[in-house]
Amino acid sequence: MTRSITISPITPILGAEVHGVDLSEGIDDATFAILHGAFLDHGVLVFREQGAMAPDVQVEFARRLGPLHEHPAAPTDHENPAVFLIRTHSASPISNGNGWHSDVSCDERPPSATMLQVHVLPEGGGGDTLFADMEAAYATLEPELRHRLRDLSARHASEHVYRGRYADRGTEDEGTTYPETVHPVVRSHPETGRRSLFVNPSFTVAIEGLDEAESDGLLTDLHAHSVRPEFQIRLRWNRNDVALWDNRRVQHFAIWDYWPDERCGHRVTVQGDRPFFDPSGDDPPPSPLRMSIGHLA
Ligand code: SIN
């Protein structure tokens, strides 16, 4: 069974398509070992030609990567509370993930991995998901700027993201406090040791120790750099495709360009470690794609 799996890179920088395994049938340990290695190598895996996964099967796969993460705001309105029902339709006031982010980066221990299967696609097309590689974003900064960023931390907040967000799905949040925390601007991957930029425009509100104008300017420049087209892939979903992405390495953006159509899926998220920077690790060599960010370098 494991011999027929093929893993084809989407670009030399990010992502791979996986063929020859149907996750809805469950997998054995040898298959998981291959997929886990590919996940660490490529950051995003896209499984094509899948059957619809039963919620328990999806949860069982995710648990192989670690204990599951509990979302601080999303309603547990699926029959299996570990499953986050992704659903956008004509009356939705917002669409989940419609902006660059790393999932729930406002948590002290944000999710390491997210697994999403899309079951209902917009009839008229659209609903793609973009991913951007924050390791490439870090590696392509000028060494002086990388050096400066390694000493900085940033505040990630969520009050502005989550307050009232799921009211249409019956979630009352009066009295709820939403998470806010400080993470290093450059993080080391706990499994590969590679470094990446860890700021995103949805949750990162300020760089610690800088005045507001300097912090806003630096974040604006880093956000623009992070989503350069060279670092991106665009996932055009087929029904029942599964994506598995590494939130320690990528940001993503679920494009809401299909109103009034409907799009639905099941998402399961794995608990990650507290982000850290390991000063004893290696910096990537200078990249031919590197660019200076003007006055900041
Ligand atoms: C998300 O987790 O941000 C949603 C991704 C998607 O719906 O494509």
Short mmCIF file of N, CA and C and ligand atoms in Angstrom, two decimals, residues 86 96-98 101 103 114 116 118 127-129 237 245 252-254 263 267, ligand 1:
data_model
loop_
_atom_site.label_atom_id
_atom_site.label_comp_id
_atom_site.label_asym_id
_atom_site.label_seq_id
_atom_site.Cartn_x
_atom_site.Cartn_y
_atom_site.Cartn_z
N ILE A 86 -16.47 24.29 9.05
CA ILE A 86 -16.20 25.47 8.22
C ILE A 86 -17.39 25.61 7.28
N ASN A 96 -14.68 32.42 7.46
CA ASN A 96 -13.53 32.03 8.26
C ASN A 96 -12.24 32.04 7.45
N GLY A 97 -11.22 32.67 7.99
CA GLY A 97 -9.89 32.60 7.36
C GLY A 97 -9.69 33.55 6.19
N ASN A 98 -10.60 34.53 6.02
CA ASN A 98 -10.54 35.42 4.86
C ASN A 98 -9.56 36.59 5.11
N HIS A 101 -3.18 34.70 7.88
CA HIS A 101 -2.99 34.36 9.29
C HIS A 101 -2.32 33.01 9.44
N ASP A 103 -3.01 29.90 12.08
CA ASP A 103 -4.19 29.62 12.90
C ASP A 103 -3.97 29.93 14.39
N THR A 114 -3.00 22.01 10.91
CA THR A 114 -4.44 22.05 10.64
C THR A 114 -4.73 21.11 9.48
N LEU A 116 -7.85 20.07 6.90
CA LEU A 116 -9.16 20.50 6.41
C LEU A 116 -9.58 19.65 5.22
N VAL A 118 -12.62 19.72 2.39
CA VAL A 118 -13.73 20.54 1.87
C VAL A 118 -14.72 19.62 1.16
N GLY A 127 -13.24 30.09 -3.97
CA GLY A 127 -13.03 29.41 -2.69
C GLY A 127 -11.66 28.77 -2.57
N ASP A 128 -10.67 29.26 -3.34
CA ASP A 128 -9.31 28.73 -3.23
C ASP A 128 -8.69 29.15 -1.90
N THR A 129 -7.63 28.46 -1.51
CA THR A 129 -6.87 28.86 -0.32
C THR A 129 -5.42 29.13 -0.73
N TRP A 237 -9.37 23.77 -4.89
CA TRP A 237 -9.91 22.54 -4.30
C TRP A 237 -10.76 21.76 -5.29
N TRP A 245 -1.66 21.51 6.79
CA TRP A 245 -0.62 22.53 6.75
C TRP A 245 0.01 22.74 8.11
N HIS A 252 -1.88 31.34 5.84
CA HIS A 252 -2.82 31.02 4.77
C HIS A 252 -3.94 32.05 4.72
N PHE A 253 -4.70 31.98 3.63
CA PHE A 253 -5.75 32.98 3.35
C PHE A 253 -6.83 32.25 2.56
N ALA A 254 -8.02 32.09 3.18
CA ALA A 254 -9.14 31.40 2.52
C ALA A 254 -9.97 32.46 1.78
N ARG A 263 -19.81 27.11 0.75
CA ARG A 263 -18.59 26.28 0.82
C ARG A 263 -18.53 25.69 2.23
N ARG A 267 -12.66 20.92 9.76
CA ARG A 267 -11.29 21.26 10.13
C ARG A 267 -10.98 20.67 11.50
C1 SIN B 1 -8.91 28.39 7.85
O1 SIN B 1 -8.61 27.50 8.61
O2 SIN B 1 -8.42 29.51 7.97
C2 SIN B 1 -9.87 28.09 6.72
C3 SIN B 1 -9.15 27.60 5.51
C4 SIN B 1 -10.09 27.36 4.37
O3 SIN B 1 -11.30 27.37 4.56
O4 SIN B 1 -9.60 27.13 3.25
#
